[in-house]
C-alpha cells in the first residue's frame, strides 16, 4: 500500500455489520455524550471550590455535588449503553466475517491449503476476526471518548485562567508530538511484521510439538528444529530493534504526559510570587484536579491508535483470503465418454516459485490402466496428481477425462469420479463409521463394514473398545499412520469412484501395516483407472505403464522391462533402489 493510499477500515466494518451498522454509529454517539457528561462535573467542581474559597453560600455545595454525582452516574450508564451497542455489533461483525471467510474458503482451490498452510488460515479465521471484534466492542467507544475529551479539556483548561492553562499544555503538546512521531515511524508496516512474526512462530511451534516424539527418540534438542529456533531468534532481534527505535519518542511521551503536574507547580510559583488572591488559589486547585485528565486522554489516544493499526492489519489478512480467486465452476453438460485421462502440454508454477514445477508434460492413460508416476523427489509427481483433481488449475495445457476438460466439469461431478488417498490423509474427530461414510453419505452400516473389510481394517476395528463406533482422538484412541491410511482407503473403497489416485505410503516402517496397505490398494484398484505415485520401485514392476518424471518433465514412459532396456533414468533409479533393498536385507 502506498503512503498516500488510505485504508477505509470503518467502511469495511460497516459492510460486515450489515443491518447492525447503525448500532456502531449509535454506540459512538452515546460514547461521545458520555464523554461530555463526564467533563461537566469538573466545571461543577470549580464552582464548589469557588464557593469554598470565597466562603459564600456553602449550602449550594451540596446541590453542585448532587448534580456532579448524578452526571457521573448518568455518564457511566450512557457509556454502558454505548458498550452494549458496540458489543452487539462487534459480535455480528465477527460472525459475518467468519461466515464470509468460511464460505470463501470452501470455494478455494484445495492447493491453497498446502501453499498457505492450514495453521495460517485458521489463525486468520480465529484471531484476525477476534481482533476486529475487540476493536469494535471496546476500542471504538474508547476512541470516541479519547477524541472528545481533549476538545472539552481544552475548553475547560483555557476557560478559567488561560495563562496557567497554556503552561500546563506545553508538556501535553510535546507529548502529543512524541506520540505522532512514533506513529509516523512506518508503524503500520511494523505491526504487519509483528503479526507475521507471531504467525510464523505459531506454525513453527506446532511443527515442533508434532515432532517432539522424534526429538525425544533421537535425543535431540530444540536446536534440531532450526527453523523454529531461527524464527524465535528473529522475533527476539526484531523486538529489540523495534524497542530501541521507539525508546526516545516513548520516553519523551511518557515523561511529558506525566510531567504536567511539574508545569503546574511552576505555573503556581510564577502566579503566586507577588501575593495570593482567592481567584488564583481557586484556579490552581482546579488545575490540580483537571490536569491528570489530560494524561489519561493522551494515553487513551496512543493506545487506540495502536489498536487501530492492529485492526487494519487483521482486516488486511482477512482481505487476503477473500481476494484469492475461487476455482471457476465448470458448467458443461458434456460427460466423459470413458475414464481414460489425457494430459496435454501441461505446465504449472507455484505462487512465488522461480521455476515451473511441471513443464510441458504430456501423456495419456487408457480407462482401466494402472500407471505409476516415478521420479526423484521434487520431480513433480504430486503436483501432477493434484492438478488432475484441480487442487489448482493448470497454467498452460489441459487435462481431460474421457475427452472432457476437467475445468469444464462441475467440481462436484469431478470429485465423484476421482478418489484420492494421499500419504497425509487425515481422519476427523468422529467415529470410524462416520469417517468412512464420508465417502458415500447414504451408505448403510453393512456397506461401511464391507469397505473396511476390503481395506484390511478389521484388525483395527476388533481392538477398539466400541468397534466402528469408536471416536478417533477421544479417550486416548489414536491410530498409527498406517492404520489411518487404511481407514482412508476404506473411505475410497466405499466411494467406488472410477479413477483412483494413490500416494504410496513410505512413512510407515511397520512391515505388517505395509503389507496390509498394499493388499488394500490392490483390492480397491481392481477395474479402475489407477495413478499411483510410487516411491518404492518394487511395487511398480507390474504397472501397465510407468511415467518417469524428472525436474518437472516426463522424461521416459513404458513398461518396466522396456524402461530397463532403454537404459535411462529409470534403470539408474531401479539399480539404486535394488542396491538399497539388498543393503537393508544384508543389514
Ligand atoms: P514430488 O511429488 O515428485 O516429490 P512435487 O510435485 O511435490 O514433487 O514438487 C515439484 C516441485 O514443486 C518441487 O520443486 C517442489 O519444491 C515444488 N513445490 C511443491 N509444492 C509446492 C508448494 N506448495 N509451493 C511451492 N513449491 C512447491
PDB file of N, CA and C in Angstrom, residues 249-299:
ATOM      1  N   UNK A 249      11.223   8.454  21.500  1.00  0.00           N
ATOM      2  CA  UNK A 249       9.874   9.043  21.475  1.00  0.00           C
ATOM      3  C   UNK A 249       8.999   8.546  22.623  1.00  0.00           C
ATOM      4  N   UNK A 250       9.157   7.248  23.002  1.00  0.00           N
ATOM      5  CA  UNK A 250       8.314   6.709  24.072  1.00  0.00           C
ATOM      6  C   UNK A 250       8.689   7.346  25.412  1.00  0.00           C
ATOM      7  N   UNK A 251      10.028   7.498  25.622  1.00  0.00           N
ATOM      8  CA  UNK A 251      10.466   8.143  26.865  1.00  0.00           C
ATOM      9  C   UNK A 251       9.937   9.571  26.919  1.00  0.00           C
ATOM     10  N   UNK A 252      10.029  10.256  25.759  1.00  0.00           N
ATOM     11  CA  UNK A 252       9.532  11.641  25.687  1.00  0.00           C
ATOM     12  C   UNK A 252       8.049  11.697  26.009  1.00  0.00           C
ATOM     13  N   UNK A 253       7.300  10.763  25.388  1.00  0.00           N
ATOM     14  CA  UNK A 253       5.841  10.751  25.567  1.00  0.00           C
ATOM     15  C   UNK A 253       5.480  10.508  27.029  1.00  0.00           C
ATOM     16  N   UNK A 254       6.073   9.466  27.621  1.00  0.00           N
ATOM     17  CA  UNK A 254       5.718   9.102  28.989  1.00  0.00           C
ATOM     18  C   UNK A 254       6.133  10.210  29.972  1.00  0.00           C
ATOM     19  N   UNK A 255       7.342  10.764  29.716  1.00  0.00           N
ATOM     20  CA  UNK A 255       7.815  11.814  30.627  1.00  0.00           C
ATOM     21  C   UNK A 255       6.890  13.029  30.544  1.00  0.00           C
ATOM     22  N   UNK A 256       6.563  13.451  29.324  1.00  0.00           N
ATOM     23  CA  UNK A 256       5.756  14.668  29.158  1.00  0.00           C
ATOM     24  C   UNK A 256       4.365  14.516  29.762  1.00  0.00           C
ATOM     25  N   UNK A 257       3.697  13.383  29.435  1.00  0.00           N
ATOM     26  CA  UNK A 257       2.307  13.306  29.912  1.00  0.00           C
ATOM     27  C   UNK A 257       2.236  13.154  31.431  1.00  0.00           C
ATOM     28  N   UNK A 258       3.353  12.689  32.011  1.00  0.00           N
ATOM     29  CA  UNK A 258       3.332  12.584  33.468  1.00  0.00           C
ATOM     30  C   UNK A 258       3.954  13.810  34.139  1.00  0.00           C
ATOM     31  N   UNK A 259       4.440  14.765  33.302  1.00  0.00           N
ATOM     32  CA  UNK A 259       5.131  15.933  33.881  1.00  0.00           C
ATOM     33  C   UNK A 259       4.229  17.160  33.936  1.00  0.00           C
ATOM     34  N   UNK A 260       2.963  17.002  33.556  1.00  0.00           N
ATOM     35  CA  UNK A 260       2.075  18.171  33.537  1.00  0.00           C
ATOM     36  C   UNK A 260       2.007  18.807  34.934  1.00  0.00           C
ATOM     37  N   UNK A 261       2.038  17.928  35.919  1.00  0.00           N
ATOM     38  CA  UNK A 261       1.948  18.390  37.296  1.00  0.00           C
ATOM     39  C   UNK A 261       3.122  19.314  37.641  1.00  0.00           C
ATOM     40  N   UNK A 262       4.308  18.935  37.139  1.00  0.00           N
ATOM     41  CA  UNK A 262       5.504  19.757  37.402  1.00  0.00           C
ATOM     42  C   UNK A 262       5.292  21.159  36.836  1.00  0.00           C
ATOM     43  N   UNK A 263       4.738  21.207  35.619  1.00  0.00           N
ATOM     44  CA  UNK A 263       4.497  22.501  34.983  1.00  0.00           C
ATOM     45  C   UNK A 263       3.453  23.299  35.777  1.00  0.00           C
ATOM     46  N   UNK A 264       2.539  22.573  36.393  1.00  0.00           N
ATOM     47  CA  UNK A 264       1.518  23.229  37.207  1.00  0.00           C
ATOM     48  C   UNK A 264       2.166  23.879  38.444  1.00  0.00           C
ATOM     49  N   UNK A 265       3.157  23.160  38.993  1.00  0.00           N
ATOM     50  CA  UNK A 265       3.881  23.714  40.155  1.00  0.00           C
ATOM     51  C   UNK A 265       4.619  24.984  39.735  1.00  0.00           C
ATOM     52  N   UNK A 266       5.257  24.905  38.545  1.00  0.00           N
ATOM     53  CA  UNK A 266       5.989  26.081  38.050  1.00  0.00           C
ATOM     54  C   UNK A 266       5.014  27.258  37.846  1.00  0.00           C
ATOM     55  N   UNK A 267       3.867  26.949  37.199  1.00  0.00           N
ATOM     56  CA  UNK A 267       2.868  27.989  36.939  1.00  0.00           C
ATOM     57  C   UNK A 267       2.385  28.595  38.262  1.00  0.00           C
ATOM     58  N   UNK A 268       2.156  27.741  39.257  1.00  0.00           N
ATOM     59  CA  UNK A 268       1.672  28.216  40.559  1.00  0.00           C
ATOM     60  C   UNK A 268       2.697  29.171  41.172  1.00  0.00           C
ATOM     61  N   UNK A 269       3.984  28.753  41.046  1.00  0.00           N
ATOM     62  CA  UNK A 269       5.046  29.592  41.605  1.00  0.00           C
ATOM     63  C   UNK A 269       5.049  30.975  40.940  1.00  0.00           C
ATOM     64  N   UNK A 270       4.968  30.936  39.588  1.00  0.00           N
ATOM     65  CA  UNK A 270       5.022  32.200  38.844  1.00  0.00           C
ATOM     66  C   UNK A 270       3.857  33.121  39.252  1.00  0.00           C
ATOM     67  N   UNK A 271       2.649  32.520  39.350  1.00  0.00           N
ATOM     68  CA  UNK A 271       1.482  33.370  39.570  1.00  0.00           C
ATOM     69  C   UNK A 271       1.237  33.710  41.040  1.00  0.00           C
ATOM     70  N   UNK A 272       1.999  33.115  41.956  1.00  0.00           N
ATOM     71  CA  UNK A 272       1.789  33.459  43.366  1.00  0.00           C
ATOM     72  C   UNK A 272       2.998  34.186  43.967  1.00  0.00           C
ATOM     73  N   UNK A 273       3.965  34.485  43.084  1.00  0.00           N
ATOM     74  CA  UNK A 273       5.170  35.176  43.558  1.00  0.00           C
ATOM     75  C   UNK A 273       4.830  36.510  44.242  1.00  0.00           C
ATOM     76  N   UNK A 274       3.911  37.246  43.622  1.00  0.00           N
ATOM     77  CA  UNK A 274       3.606  38.590  44.123  1.00  0.00           C
ATOM     78  C   UNK A 274       2.342  38.610  44.983  1.00  0.00           C
ATOM     79  N   UNK A 275       2.117  37.546  45.730  1.00  0.00           N
ATOM     80  CA  UNK A 275       0.934  37.522  46.604  1.00  0.00           C
ATOM     81  C   UNK A 275      -0.143  36.611  46.051  1.00  0.00           C
ATOM     82  N   UNK A 276      -0.982  36.143  46.954  1.00  0.00           N
ATOM     83  CA  UNK A 276      -2.000  35.163  46.570  1.00  0.00           C
ATOM     84  C   UNK A 276      -3.382  35.761  46.783  1.00  0.00           C
ATOM     85  N   UNK A 277      -4.231  35.626  45.756  1.00  0.00           N
ATOM     86  CA  UNK A 277      -5.629  36.012  45.993  1.00  0.00           C
ATOM     87  C   UNK A 277      -6.512  34.771  45.834  1.00  0.00           C
ATOM     88  N   UNK A 278      -7.760  34.912  46.238  1.00  0.00           N
ATOM     89  CA  UNK A 278      -8.684  33.766  46.214  1.00  0.00           C
ATOM     90  C   UNK A 278      -8.839  33.170  44.813  1.00  0.00           C
ATOM     91  N   UNK A 279      -8.904  34.041  43.808  1.00  0.00           N
ATOM     92  CA  UNK A 279      -9.125  33.562  42.431  1.00  0.00           C
ATOM     93  C   UNK A 279      -7.971  32.676  41.980  1.00  0.00           C
ATOM     94  N   UNK A 280      -6.745  33.084  42.348  1.00  0.00           N
ATOM     95  CA  UNK A 280      -5.583  32.282  41.938  1.00  0.00           C
ATOM     96  C   UNK A 280      -5.606  30.923  42.638  1.00  0.00           C
ATOM     97  N   UNK A 281      -5.895  30.950  43.964  1.00  0.00           N
ATOM     98  CA  UNK A 281      -5.965  29.672  44.702  1.00  0.00           C
ATOM     99  C   UNK A 281      -7.026  28.766  44.061  1.00  0.00           C
ATOM    100  N   UNK A 282      -8.158  29.386  43.744  1.00  0.00           N
ATOM    101  CA  UNK A 282      -9.258  28.626  43.121  1.00  0.00           C
ATOM    102  C   UNK A 282      -8.784  27.955  41.829  1.00  0.00           C
ATOM    103  N   UNK A 283      -8.131  28.756  40.973  1.00  0.00           N
ATOM    104  CA  UNK A 283      -7.708  28.197  39.678  1.00  0.00           C
ATOM    105  C   UNK A 283      -6.656  27.113  39.840  1.00  0.00           C
ATOM    106  N   UNK A 284      -5.695  27.347  40.752  1.00  0.00           N
ATOM    107  CA  UNK A 284      -4.635  26.348  40.934  1.00  0.00           C
ATOM    108  C   UNK A 284      -5.239  25.025  41.426  1.00  0.00           C
ATOM    109  N   UNK A 285      -6.137  25.143  42.412  1.00  0.00           N
ATOM    110  CA  UNK A 285      -6.774  23.909  42.913  1.00  0.00           C
ATOM    111  C   UNK A 285      -7.534  23.199  41.798  1.00  0.00           C
ATOM    112  N   UNK A 286      -8.196  24.006  41.006  1.00  0.00           N
ATOM    113  CA  UNK A 286      -8.965  23.429  39.904  1.00  0.00           C
ATOM    114  C   UNK A 286      -8.042  22.691  38.920  1.00  0.00           C
ATOM    115  N   UNK A 287      -6.896  23.344  38.609  1.00  0.00           N
ATOM    116  CA  UNK A 287      -5.981  22.711  37.644  1.00  0.00           C
ATOM    117  C   UNK A 287      -5.341  21.441  38.223  1.00  0.00           C
ATOM    118  N   UNK A 288      -5.177  21.430  39.563  1.00  0.00           N
ATOM    119  CA  UNK A 288      -4.630  20.210  40.181  1.00  0.00           C
ATOM    120  C   UNK A 288      -5.569  19.033  39.900  1.00  0.00           C
ATOM    121  N   UNK A 289      -6.869  19.348  39.909  1.00  0.00           N
ATOM    122  CA  UNK A 289      -7.845  18.266  39.690  1.00  0.00           C
ATOM    123  C   UNK A 289      -7.940  17.880  38.213  1.00  0.00           C
ATOM    124  N   UNK A 290      -7.892  18.887  37.351  1.00  0.00           N
ATOM    125  CA  UNK A 290      -8.228  18.583  35.945  1.00  0.00           C
ATOM    126  C   UNK A 290      -7.049  18.073  35.108  1.00  0.00           C
ATOM    127  N   UNK A 291      -5.807  18.504  35.457  1.00  0.00           N
ATOM    128  CA  UNK A 291      -4.700  18.122  34.562  1.00  0.00           C
ATOM    129  C   UNK A 291      -4.430  16.610  34.462  1.00  0.00           C
ATOM    130  N   UNK A 292      -4.658  15.790  35.528  1.00  0.00           N
ATOM    131  CA  UNK A 292      -4.445  14.340  35.317  1.00  0.00           C
ATOM    132  C   UNK A 292      -5.323  13.778  34.200  1.00  0.00           C
ATOM    133  N   UNK A 293      -6.460  14.466  33.954  1.00  0.00           N
ATOM    134  CA  UNK A 293      -7.334  14.002  32.866  1.00  0.00           C
ATOM    135  C   UNK A 293      -6.626  14.072  31.510  1.00  0.00           C
ATOM    136  N   UNK A 294      -5.759  15.089  31.363  1.00  0.00           N
ATOM    137  CA  UNK A 294      -5.025  15.257  30.096  1.00  0.00           C
ATOM    138  C   UNK A 294      -4.140  14.020  29.878  1.00  0.00           C
ATOM    139  N   UNK A 295      -3.485  13.570  30.967  1.00  0.00           N
ATOM    140  CA  UNK A 295      -2.619  12.382  30.881  1.00  0.00           C
ATOM    141  C   UNK A 295      -3.435  11.171  30.425  1.00  0.00           C
ATOM    142  N   UNK A 296      -4.594  10.996  31.072  1.00  0.00           N
ATOM    143  CA  UNK A 296      -5.433   9.836  30.726  1.00  0.00           C
ATOM    144  C   UNK A 296      -5.872   9.923  29.269  1.00  0.00           C
ATOM    145  N   UNK A 297      -6.281  11.139  28.837  1.00  0.00           N
ATOM    146  CA  UNK A 297      -6.782  11.291  27.459  1.00  0.00           C
ATOM    147  C   UNK A 297      -5.692  10.967  26.447  1.00  0.00           C
ATOM    148  N   UNK A 298      -4.463  11.479  26.702  1.00  0.00           N
ATOM    149  CA  UNK A 298      -3.373  11.229  25.742  1.00  0.00           C
ATOM    150  C   UNK A 298      -3.001   9.748  25.700  1.00  0.00           C
ATOM    151  N   UNK A 299      -3.016   9.099  26.868  1.00  0.00           N
ATOM    152  CA  UNK A 299      -2.694   7.665  26.894  1.00  0.00           C
ATOM    153  C   UNK A 299      -3.737   6.898  26.086  1.00  0.00           C
TER     154      UNK A 299
END
